[in-house]
Amino acid sequence: MTDTEDRVVVPASTNGHHEAAGFGPAAIVAGDPRYDSMVRGTNHRFVASPDFVCVVTSTEQVLEVVGAAVADGRRITVRSGGHGFEDFATADSGVLLDMSEMTKVYFDQQRLAFAIEPGATLGHVYRTLFKGWNVTIPAGEGVEVGVGGHFAGGGFGPLSRRLGAVVDYVYAVEVVVVGEDGTARVVVATREPDDPNRDLWWAHTGGGGGNFGIATRYWVRSPGASSTDPAELLPKAPAQWRSAVVGWSWDSITEAGFKRMMRNVGAWFERNSDPGSPHANHSAFFYASHRSGGILSIGAMIDEDIEGAGELLEEYFTAIGAGVGAEPVFRHETVRPWLYFAAYPGHGDQGTPDNRRIKIKAAYLRKGYTESQIDTIWRHLGSDGTNGAGLILIAYGGAVNTVAPEETATAQRDSILKAAFISWWADEAEDETIIGQLQALYRDVYAETGGVPVPNEYNDGSYINYPDADLADPALNTSGVPWSTLYYKDNYPRLQRIKKRYDPNNVFRHRLSIELPD
C-alpha cells in the first residue's frame, strides 16, 4: 500500500471473512492507477474527485464503510451501474461507494422471492431469471444499467404496458440507514401491511436513489403471488421477441408531414393505452432528432406469443405513418430469442465509448401534444442548420395505470407516454451550446406552464430516473411549482416524513434529494 492508502480508514469485515466476490472493501485513492477509471460513470460530463472510491461486495462492508464515513465526517455518495444523468455521484470530497460488484441474483427460499443486489445490471438480471426459472420483470432496455437506482426510481421498460412498472414487483428492500446518533444499521422493509418498516419499502418504489440510505438488496415477486414454486412467482419470460423500426429521411418530411405524424402519435396513444386494449400488449416509440440528424423513426416491440403480434405492430405503423406524405426509407423487423433482445451487450445504451456526454429532460404526457406544442417542436427540430436536441416519446400506460398513485411512491399512474428530451455528444467544448439548445426546446414546449410540465390535463410532471437539475432552477422553472411536485406530486410529504425517520441528519443527499420536512 502507498502512504496515502494507509491513511484511508476502512474497517475489516465484522464477521472475519469476505463473501464470494473475494475482496473488499477496496479503497482506491488519488494516485492509485485505478482511480481515474473509477471516478466517472457512463455520463462523461461528470467526473468525481472523492477522497477515495470504496468498492464493496457485501451488505456488511457497506455497513462498515458508511459507519466509518459518518464517524469521520465524510460525505457519502453512491453509485451502482453509473448511468446517472446528473452529478449525484460526483462529489468533490468524501467517499464514493461503488456497488457495481454486488451482483448476485438468486431465489430466496425464506422470503419466497428473488433477491437482486444493486450492482446487478439489468442484462444480468434478465439472463439469470430466464436461465434459472424462465421468468422476468418489466424493467428497462439498458442492459448495463444497475438495479440499485433503476428500481428505486420507478423503472419501466418494453413489458410495462403489459405487466406494470418494475416497482409493482418489489416485495422487499434491504437498506443501510443512519440514525440521529450517527449509527449505521441494516433495515429490511417489506410490502407486508404489518411491517413496521413498510414506509421504507414504499419510499423505494419510486422515491429515487440516494435519498434514504443505501439499498443493498431488493426482493421481487409478483403482487398476489403465493406459490412455493419460484417459476410461478414472476411473469413468464417471452420465448421470442418481435422488434421493428421504420425510418423516414428528414429530407422527405415537410412541415405538414411532421406535424401530422406527431398528431398521429398523440391520438394513437390516447386511443390505445387503456389496460384492456390489445395494444397494451406492446411497447412503441417515436424518435425525432433535429433534421440535421437525418432520420425520423418509430418502432414497436412485442412478445411473439401474443395473439396477432405482427398485426398489432403493423396497425401501429400504419396509423403513425398515415397522411405523412412521404415513404419510409427503411423498415427493419426481426423475431429473435428473448435474450437476444433483453440481454445482448450494448443493447439499449445511448452513445458510444467516446460519445458519452449526456443531458436529458423528461415529462409524462396524459394526452398527445397540443397544436402549439407541435408547432414549437417543429420550429426547433425542423429548422435549418444543426441542433443537438432530440425527442423520444416512449409508450407508457396500460397495466402501469392499474395501480393507484398512493400505493407506491411512483405517483404518475394515468399517463400514456414518457417524453425524453435528450442530447449526447463527445466534445466538452460543445457543452454550453448543446445543453442550451435542449433547454430551449423543453422550455418552449412547456412555455404555457412556466417552462416545465406542470401536472394538468395534458402533463403529469417528470420522471426521477431521468433527473434534471434544471427543474430546481428558478430561471428555467418559472411555474412557481417546485421540482419536488413535478417528480412526486402528492406523495412528496410522505417521502419527507420517511426521510426524517430514516435519514434525520440528511447523510444521503444530492441536488434533487428528498428534503427534510420543516
Coordinates of C-alpha atoms in Angstrom, one line a residue:
M1 CA 0.0 0.0 0.0
T2 CA 1.1 3.6 -0.6
D3 CA 1.3 6.1 2.3
T4 CA -1.9 7.7 1.1
E5 CA -3.7 4.4 1.1
D6 CA -2.5 3.7 4.7
R7 CA -4.4 6.9 5.9
V8 CA -7.7 5.7 4.5
V9 CA -9.6 4.1 7.3
V10 CA -11.7 1.2 6.1
P11 CA -12.6 -1.3 8.8
A12 CA -12.1 -5.0 8.4
S13 CA -15.2 -7.2 7.9
T14 CA -17.1 -7.7 11.1
N15 CA -17.5 -11.4 10.5
G16 CA -13.9 -12.1 9.8
H17 CA -14.3 -13.0 6.2
H18 CA -15.5 -11.7 2.9
E19 CA -18.3 -13.1 0.8
A20 CA -17.9 -14.9 -2.6
A21 CA -16.7 -11.9 -4.6
G22 CA -13.4 -12.4 -2.7
F23 CA -12.4 -8.8 -2.0
G24 CA -13.5 -5.6 -0.4
P25 CA -13.9 -3.1 0.9
A26 CA -11.3 -1.9 -1.5
A27 CA -10.3 1.8 -1.0
I28 CA -8.9 3.4 -4.2
V29 CA -7.4 6.9 -3.7
A30 CA -6.0 9.5 -6.0
G31 CA -2.6 8.4 -7.3
D32 CA -3.8 4.7 -7.4
P33 CA -3.6 3.6 -11.1
R34 CA -7.3 2.5 -10.7
Y35 CA -8.6 5.9 -9.5
D36 CA -9.1 7.6 -12.9
S37 CA -11.1 4.7 -14.1
M38 CA -13.3 4.8 -11.1
V39 CA -14.3 8.4 -10.8
R40 CA -16.6 8.7 -13.8
G41 CA -19.7 6.8 -14.8
T42 CA -21.4 6.5 -18.2
N43 CA -22.1 10.2 -18.4
H44 CA -18.7 11.8 -19.1
R45 CA -19.9 15.3 -18.3
F46 CA -19.3 14.5 -14.7
V47 CA -16.0 13.4 -13.1
A48 CA -15.9 12.9 -9.3
S49 CA -12.9 13.7 -7.1
P50 CA -13.7 11.9 -3.8
D51 CA -11.1 11.3 -1.1
F52 CA -11.4 7.7 -2.1
V53 CA -13.6 5.3 -4.0
C54 CA -14.6 2.3 -2.0
V55 CA -15.7 -0.9 -3.9
V56 CA -17.9 -3.1 -1.7
T57 CA -19.1 -6.6 -2.2
S58 CA -21.5 -7.3 0.7
T59 CA -24.0 -5.6 2.9
E60 CA -21.6 -6.0 5.9
Q61 CA -19.0 -4.0 4.0
V62 CA -21.5 -1.2 3.2
L63 CA -22.4 -1.0 6.8
E64 CA -18.7 -0.8 7.8
V65 CA -17.9 1.9 5.3
V66 CA -20.9 4.0 6.0
G67 CA -20.3 3.9 9.7
A68 CA -16.7 4.9 9.3
A69 CA -17.5 7.7 6.9
V70 CA -20.1 9.1 9.2
A71 CA -17.7 8.9 12.2
D72 CA -15.1 10.7 10.2
G73 CA -17.5 13.4 8.9
R74 CA -17.0 12.3 5.3
R75 CA -19.6 13.0 2.6
I76 CA -21.1 9.7 1.2
T77 CA -22.2 9.3 -2.4
V78 CA -23.2 6.1 -4.0
R79 CA -23.1 4.5 -7.5
S80 CA -24.4 1.2 -8.8
G81 CA -24.5 1.0 -12.6
G82 CA -23.1 4.5 -13.1
H83 CA -25.8 5.6 -15.5
G84 CA -26.7 8.9 -13.8
F85 CA -27.9 11.8 -15.9
E86 CA -26.9 14.3 -13.3
D87 CA -23.9 14.8 -10.9
F88 CA -25.4 12.9 -7.9
A89 CA -22.4 10.6 -7.6
T90 CA -19.7 13.1 -8.3
A91 CA -18.9 14.8 -5.0
D92 CA -15.6 16.6 -4.8
S93 CA -14.7 15.0 -1.4
G94 CA -15.7 12.2 0.9
V95 CA -16.2 8.6 -0.2
L96 CA -17.8 7.3 -3.4
L97 CA -19.3 4.0 -2.6
D98 CA -19.2 1.7 -5.7
M99 CA -21.8 -1.0 -5.6
S100 CA -21.1 -2.5 -9.0
E101 CA -19.5 -5.7 -7.7
M102 CA -22.6 -6.6 -5.7
T103 CA -24.2 -8.6 -8.5
K104 CA -25.9 -11.7 -7.0
V105 CA -29.3 -12.7 -8.3
Y106 CA -30.9 -15.8 -6.6
F107 CA -34.1 -17.2 -5.2
D108 CA -34.5 -16.7 -1.5
Q109 CA -36.5 -19.7 -0.2
Q110 CA -37.2 -18.0 3.1
R111 CA -38.9 -14.9 1.6
L112 CA -40.2 -16.8 -1.4
A113 CA -38.9 -14.0 -3.6
F114 CA -35.9 -13.4 -5.9
A115 CA -33.1 -11.4 -4.3
I116 CA -31.2 -9.0 -6.5
E117 CA -28.2 -7.0 -5.4
P118 CA -27.9 -3.3 -6.5
G119 CA -24.9 -3.7 -8.8
A120 CA -26.5 -6.4 -10.9
T121 CA -27.1 -5.0 -14.4
L122 CA -30.5 -5.4 -16.0
G123 CA -28.9 -7.7 -18.6
H124 CA -27.5 -9.9 -15.9
V125 CA -30.9 -10.0 -14.1
Y126 CA -32.7 -11.0 -17.3
R127 CA -30.2 -13.7 -18.1
T128 CA -30.3 -15.2 -14.6
L129 CA -34.1 -15.1 -14.2
F130 CA -34.6 -16.6 -17.7
K131 CA -31.9 -19.3 -17.5
G132 CA -32.9 -20.4 -13.9
W133 CA -36.6 -20.1 -13.9
N134 CA -37.9 -18.8 -17.3
V135 CA -39.3 -15.7 -15.6
T136 CA -38.6 -11.9 -16.0
I137 CA -39.5 -8.5 -14.7
P138 CA -40.8 -5.4 -16.6
A139 CA -37.6 -3.3 -16.2
G140 CA -35.7 -1.2 -18.7
E141 CA -33.9 -1.8 -22.0
G142 CA -30.4 -0.6 -21.0
V143 CA -28.7 -3.9 -20.2
E144 CA -25.8 -2.2 -18.5
V145 CA -28.0 -0.1 -16.1
G146 CA -27.6 -1.1 -12.5
V147 CA -30.6 -2.3 -10.5
G148 CA -29.8 0.0 -7.5
G149 CA -31.1 3.3 -8.8
H150 CA -33.4 1.8 -11.6
F151 CA -35.7 0.1 -9.1
A152 CA -35.7 2.9 -6.5
G153 CA -36.8 5.5 -9.1
G154 CA -39.7 3.5 -10.6
G155 CA -38.1 1.8 -13.6
F156 CA -40.1 0.8 -16.6
G157 CA -39.5 -0.9 -19.9
P158 CA -40.9 -2.7 -23.0
L159 CA -43.0 -5.1 -20.9
S160 CA -44.5 -2.4 -18.7
R161 CA -47.7 -1.7 -20.7
R162 CA -48.5 -5.4 -20.4
L163 CA -47.2 -6.1 -16.9
G164 CA -46.8 -2.8 -15.0
A165 CA -43.9 -0.8 -13.6
V166 CA -41.0 -2.7 -12.1
V167 CA -41.7 -1.3 -8.6
D168 CA -45.0 -3.2 -8.7
Y169 CA -42.9 -6.3 -8.3
V170 CA -40.6 -5.2 -5.5
Y171 CA -41.5 -7.2 -2.4
A172 CA -38.8 -6.0 0.0
V173 CA -35.6 -3.9 0.2
E174 CA -32.6 -4.1 2.4
V175 CA -31.2 -0.7 3.3
V176 CA -28.2 0.7 5.3
V177 CA -29.5 3.7 7.1
V178 CA -28.0 6.2 9.6
G179 CA -29.9 7.2 12.7
E180 CA -29.9 10.5 14.5
D181 CA -27.0 9.4 16.7
G182 CA -24.9 8.6 13.7
T183 CA -25.1 4.9 14.0
A184 CA -25.4 2.9 10.8
R185 CA -27.7 -0.1 10.8
V186 CA -29.3 -2.5 8.3
V187 CA -33.1 -2.5 7.9
V188 CA -35.2 -4.9 5.8
A189 CA -38.5 -3.4 4.8
T190 CA -41.3 -5.3 3.0
R191 CA -44.7 -4.5 1.5
E192 CA -46.4 -6.6 4.1
P193 CA -49.2 -4.4 5.7
D194 CA -48.0 -5.2 9.3
D195 CA -44.3 -4.5 8.6
P196 CA -43.2 -1.7 11.0
N197 CA -40.7 -0.5 8.3
R198 CA -43.2 -0.7 5.4
D199 CA -42.8 3.0 4.8
L200 CA -39.1 2.4 3.9
W201 CA -40.2 -0.2 1.3
W202 CA -42.7 2.3 -0.1
A203 CA -40.1 5.0 -0.4
H204 CA -38.1 2.7 -2.7
T205 CA -41.0 2.2 -5.1
G206 CA -40.4 5.5 -6.9
G207 CA -38.8 7.8 -4.4
G208 CA -35.5 7.8 -6.2
G209 CA -32.0 6.7 -5.3
G210 CA -29.6 8.4 -2.8
N211 CA -32.4 9.6 -0.5
F212 CA -32.9 7.4 2.5
G213 CA -29.9 5.2 2.8
I214 CA -28.1 2.7 0.6
A215 CA -30.1 -0.2 -0.8
T216 CA -28.0 -3.3 -0.7
R217 CA -30.6 -5.9 -1.8
Y218 CA -34.1 -6.0 -3.4
W219 CA -36.5 -8.9 -3.4
V220 CA -39.0 -9.2 -6.3
R221 CA -42.2 -11.2 -6.5
S222 CA -45.4 -10.7 -8.4
P223 CA -48.1 -8.9 -6.4
G224 CA -50.5 -11.5 -5.0
A225 CA -48.3 -14.5 -5.9
S226 CA -48.3 -17.2 -3.2
S227 CA -46.8 -20.3 -4.8
T228 CA -43.7 -22.0 -3.4
D229 CA -42.6 -22.7 -6.9
P230 CA -40.1 -20.0 -8.0
A231 CA -41.2 -20.3 -11.6
E232 CA -44.7 -19.1 -10.6
L233 CA -43.6 -16.1 -8.6
L234 CA -42.8 -13.7 -11.5
P235 CA -44.2 -13.3 -15.1
K236 CA -43.1 -15.9 -17.7
A237 CA -40.4 -14.5 -20.0
P238 CA -41.1 -14.3 -23.7
A239 CA -39.7 -17.1 -25.8
Q240 CA -39.4 -15.0 -29.0
W241 CA -39.4 -11.2 -29.3
R242 CA -40.6 -9.3 -32.3
S243 CA -39.0 -5.9 -32.8
A244 CA -39.5 -3.5 -35.7
V245 CA -38.3 0.0 -36.7
V246 CA -39.5 2.2 -39.5
G247 CA -37.5 5.3 -40.6
W248 CA -38.0 8.3 -42.9
S249 CA -35.4 10.6 -44.3
W250 CA -35.8 14.0 -42.8
D251 CA -35.2 15.4 -46.3
S252 CA -38.5 14.0 -47.4
I253 CA -40.5 15.3 -44.4
T254 CA -42.4 18.6 -44.8
E255 CA -43.7 20.7 -42.0
A256 CA -47.2 19.4 -42.7
G257 CA -46.0 15.8 -42.7
F258 CA -44.0 16.2 -39.5
K259 CA -47.0 17.8 -37.7
R260 CA -49.3 15.1 -39.0
M261 CA -47.0 12.4 -37.7
M262 CA -46.9 14.0 -34.2
R263 CA -50.7 14.3 -34.2
N264 CA -50.9 10.7 -35.2
V265 CA -48.7 9.6 -32.3
G266 CA -50.7 11.5 -29.7
A267 CA -54.0 10.3 -31.0
W268 CA -52.9 6.7 -31.3
F269 CA -51.7 6.6 -27.7
E270 CA -54.8 8.3 -26.4
R271 CA -56.9 5.6 -28.0
N272 CA -54.7 2.6 -27.2
S273 CA -53.3 2.9 -23.7
D274 CA -56.1 1.5 -21.6
P275 CA -55.1 -1.7 -19.7
G276 CA -57.7 -3.7 -21.6
S277 CA -56.5 -2.6 -25.1
P278 CA -54.9 -5.2 -27.3
H279 CA -52.2 -2.6 -28.0
A280 CA -51.3 -2.5 -24.3
N281 CA -49.5 -5.8 -25.0
H282 CA -46.7 -4.0 -26.8
S283 CA -44.3 -1.1 -26.4
A284 CA -43.7 1.6 -29.0
F285 CA -41.7 4.8 -29.5
F286 CA -41.4 7.9 -31.7
Y287 CA -37.9 9.4 -32.2
A288 CA -37.2 12.8 -33.8
S289 CA -33.6 14.1 -33.9
H290 CA -33.1 17.5 -35.4
R291 CA -33.4 17.3 -39.2
S292 CA -29.5 17.5 -39.4
G293 CA -29.6 14.1 -37.8
G294 CA -31.0 12.6 -41.0
I295 CA -33.6 10.1 -39.8
L296 CA -37.1 10.3 -38.2
S297 CA -38.2 6.9 -36.8
I298 CA -40.8 4.9 -35.0
G299 CA -40.6 1.5 -33.5
A300 CA -42.5 -1.2 -31.6
M301 CA -41.8 -4.4 -29.7
I302 CA -43.9 -7.4 -28.6
D303 CA -43.8 -10.9 -27.2
E304 CA -44.2 -13.0 -30.3
D305 CA -46.6 -15.4 -28.4
I306 CA -49.2 -12.6 -28.1
E307 CA -52.1 -13.4 -30.4
G308 CA -51.8 -11.4 -33.6
A309 CA -48.4 -9.9 -32.5
G310 CA -47.3 -8.9 -36.0
E311 CA -50.7 -7.4 -36.9
L312 CA -50.7 -5.3 -33.8
L313 CA -47.4 -3.7 -34.7
E314 CA -48.5 -3.3 -38.3
E315 CA -51.6 -1.4 -37.1
Y316 CA -49.3 0.9 -35.1
F317 CA -47.0 1.7 -38.0
T318 CA -49.9 2.2 -40.4
A319 CA -51.6 4.6 -38.0
I320 CA -48.5 6.7 -37.3
G321 CA -47.5 7.0 -41.0
A322 CA -51.0 7.9 -42.2
G323 CA -51.1 11.1 -44.2
V324 CA -47.4 12.0 -43.7
G325 CA -46.8 12.4 -47.4
A326 CA -43.5 10.5 -47.5
E327 CA -42.5 6.9 -47.9
P328 CA -40.2 5.3 -45.3
V329 CA -36.6 4.7 -46.4
F330 CA -36.2 1.6 -44.4
R331 CA -38.0 -0.9 -42.3
H332 CA -36.2 -3.4 -40.2
E333 CA -38.0 -6.2 -38.4
T334 CA -36.8 -9.2 -36.5
V335 CA -38.1 -12.1 -34.5
R336 CA -35.4 -13.3 -32.2
P337 CA -35.0 -15.3 -29.0
W338 CA -35.8 -13.3 -25.9
L339 CA -32.2 -12.9 -24.6
Y340 CA -31.0 -11.6 -27.9
F341 CA -33.1 -8.5 -27.2
A342 CA -33.1 -8.4 -23.4
A343 CA -29.5 -9.1 -22.6
Y344 CA -27.3 -8.6 -25.6
P345 CA -24.3 -6.4 -24.6
G346 CA -24.7 -2.8 -25.7
H347 CA -28.4 -3.1 -26.4
G348 CA -30.4 0.0 -25.2
D349 CA -27.4 2.1 -24.4
Q350 CA -27.0 5.7 -25.8
G351 CA -23.9 7.0 -27.4
T352 CA -20.5 5.2 -27.9
P353 CA -17.5 4.9 -25.6
D354 CA -16.2 8.2 -27.0
N355 CA -19.6 9.9 -27.3
R356 CA -20.8 9.9 -23.7
R357 CA -21.7 13.5 -22.7
I358 CA -25.4 13.2 -22.0
K359 CA -28.2 15.6 -20.9
I360 CA -31.8 14.5 -20.6
K361 CA -35.0 16.2 -19.6
A362 CA -38.3 14.4 -19.1
A363 CA -42.0 14.7 -19.0
Y364 CA -45.1 12.5 -18.5
L365 CA -47.9 13.0 -21.1
R366 CA -51.6 12.4 -20.2
K367 CA -52.5 13.4 -23.8
G368 CA -50.7 14.0 -27.0
Y369 CA -49.0 17.3 -27.6
T370 CA -51.2 20.3 -28.4
E371 CA -51.1 22.1 -31.7
S372 CA -49.0 24.9 -30.2
Q373 CA -46.5 22.4 -28.7
I374 CA -46.3 20.6 -32.1
D375 CA -45.6 23.9 -33.8
T376 CA -42.8 24.6 -31.2
I377 CA -41.2 21.2 -31.7
W378 CA -41.2 21.7 -35.5
R379 CA -39.6 25.1 -35.1
H380 CA -36.7 23.6 -33.1
L381 CA -36.2 20.3 -34.8
G382 CA -37.3 21.1 -38.3
S383 CA -35.1 24.2 -38.7
D384 CA -32.1 24.6 -40.9
G385 CA -28.6 24.3 -39.5
T386 CA -27.7 21.9 -36.8
N387 CA -29.1 21.2 -33.3
G388 CA -28.0 18.7 -30.8
A389 CA -31.5 18.2 -29.3
G390 CA -33.8 15.2 -29.9
L391 CA -37.2 14.0 -28.7
I392 CA -38.2 10.4 -27.8
L393 CA -41.8 9.6 -27.0
I394 CA -41.9 6.3 -25.2
A395 CA -45.0 4.1 -24.7
Y396 CA -46.4 4.1 -21.2
G397 CA -49.8 3.4 -19.6
G398 CA -51.5 0.0 -19.9
A399 CA -51.0 -2.1 -16.8
V400 CA -49.0 0.7 -15.2
N401 CA -52.2 2.7 -14.8
T402 CA -54.0 0.0 -12.9
V403 CA -52.2 1.0 -9.6
A404 CA -53.4 3.9 -7.5
P405 CA -50.9 6.8 -7.2
E406 CA -50.6 6.4 -3.5
E407 CA -49.9 2.7 -3.5
T408 CA -46.3 3.2 -4.4
A409 CA -44.1 6.3 -4.5
T410 CA -44.5 6.4 -8.3
A411 CA -47.3 9.0 -8.4
Q412 CA -47.8 9.2 -12.2
R413 CA -50.4 6.4 -12.9
D414 CA -52.6 7.8 -15.6
S415 CA -50.0 8.9 -18.3
I416 CA -49.9 7.4 -21.8
L417 CA -46.3 8.5 -22.8
K418 CA -43.0 9.4 -21.3
A419 CA -41.1 12.1 -23.2
A420 CA -37.3 12.2 -23.1
F421 CA -35.7 15.3 -24.5
I422 CA -32.1 14.1 -25.0
S423 CA -28.7 15.1 -26.4
W424 CA -25.5 13.2 -26.4
W425 CA -22.2 14.4 -27.8
A426 CA -18.4 13.9 -27.4
D427 CA -16.7 17.3 -27.2
E428 CA -16.7 19.2 -23.9
A429 CA -16.3 22.5 -25.8
E430 CA -19.9 21.9 -27.1
D431 CA -21.5 21.6 -23.7
E432 CA -22.9 25.1 -23.4
T433 CA -24.3 25.1 -26.9
I434 CA -25.9 21.7 -26.9
I435 CA -27.3 21.9 -23.4
G436 CA -28.6 25.4 -24.3
Q437 CA -30.4 24.0 -27.4
L438 CA -32.0 21.2 -25.3
Q439 CA -33.1 23.6 -22.6
A440 CA -34.6 26.0 -25.2
L441 CA -36.6 23.2 -26.8
Y442 CA -38.0 22.0 -23.4
R443 CA -38.7 25.5 -22.1
D444 CA -40.6 26.4 -25.3
V445 CA -42.6 23.2 -25.4
Y446 CA -43.8 23.9 -21.9
A447 CA -44.0 27.7 -22.2
E448 CA -47.6 27.8 -21.1
T449 CA -46.8 26.2 -17.8
G450 CA -43.6 28.1 -16.9
G451 CA -41.1 26.0 -18.9
V452 CA -41.8 22.7 -17.1
P453 CA -44.5 20.0 -17.4
V454 CA -46.8 21.1 -14.5
P455 CA -49.4 18.5 -13.8
N456 CA -52.7 19.4 -15.6
E457 CA -55.0 17.9 -18.3
Y458 CA -52.0 17.3 -20.6
N459 CA -48.9 16.9 -18.4
D460 CA -48.1 14.9 -15.3
G461 CA -44.7 16.2 -14.2
S462 CA -41.4 14.5 -14.7
Y463 CA -39.5 11.2 -14.1
I464 CA -37.0 11.0 -11.3
N465 CA -34.9 8.3 -13.1
Y466 CA -34.3 10.9 -15.8
P467 CA -33.2 13.6 -13.2
D468 CA -32.9 17.1 -14.4
A469 CA -31.4 19.7 -12.0
D470 CA -32.9 22.5 -14.2
L471 CA -36.3 21.8 -12.7
A472 CA -34.9 23.3 -9.4
D473 CA -33.5 26.4 -11.2
P474 CA -36.0 29.4 -10.9
A475 CA -34.5 30.8 -14.1
L476 CA -35.6 27.7 -16.0
N477 CA -38.7 26.7 -14.0
T478 CA -40.8 29.9 -13.7
S479 CA -44.0 28.0 -12.9
G480 CA -43.9 28.5 -9.2
V481 CA -44.3 24.7 -8.9
P482 CA -41.3 23.2 -7.1
W483 CA -39.3 20.4 -8.6
S484 CA -40.5 18.0 -5.9
T485 CA -44.1 18.3 -7.0
L486 CA -43.1 17.7 -10.6
Y487 CA -41.4 14.4 -9.6
Y488 CA -43.6 13.2 -6.7
K489 CA -46.8 15.2 -6.7
D490 CA -49.0 14.5 -3.6
N491 CA -46.6 11.7 -2.5
Y492 CA -43.9 14.2 -1.5
P493 CA -44.9 15.0 2.1
R494 CA -44.9 11.3 2.9
L495 CA -41.5 10.9 1.4
Q496 CA -40.3 13.8 3.6
R497 CA -41.6 12.1 6.7
I498 CA -39.9 8.9 5.8
K499 CA -36.7 10.8 5.2
K500 CA -37.0 12.3 8.7
R501 CA -37.4 8.8 10.2
Y502 CA -34.6 7.0 8.4
D503 CA -32.1 9.8 7.5
P504 CA -32.7 12.5 10.1
N505 CA -29.2 14.0 9.6
N506 CA -29.5 14.2 5.8
V507 CA -26.5 12.0 5.3
F508 CA -27.7 10.8 1.9
R509 CA -28.2 13.8 -0.3
H510 CA -27.7 15.3 -3.8
R511 CA -29.1 18.2 -5.8
L512 CA -32.6 16.7 -6.1
S513 CA -32.7 14.6 -2.9
I514 CA -35.8 14.5 -0.7
E515 CA -35.8 17.4 1.7
L516 CA -36.3 17.0 5.4
P517 CA -39.7 18.4 6.5
D518 CA -39.8 21.8 8.3

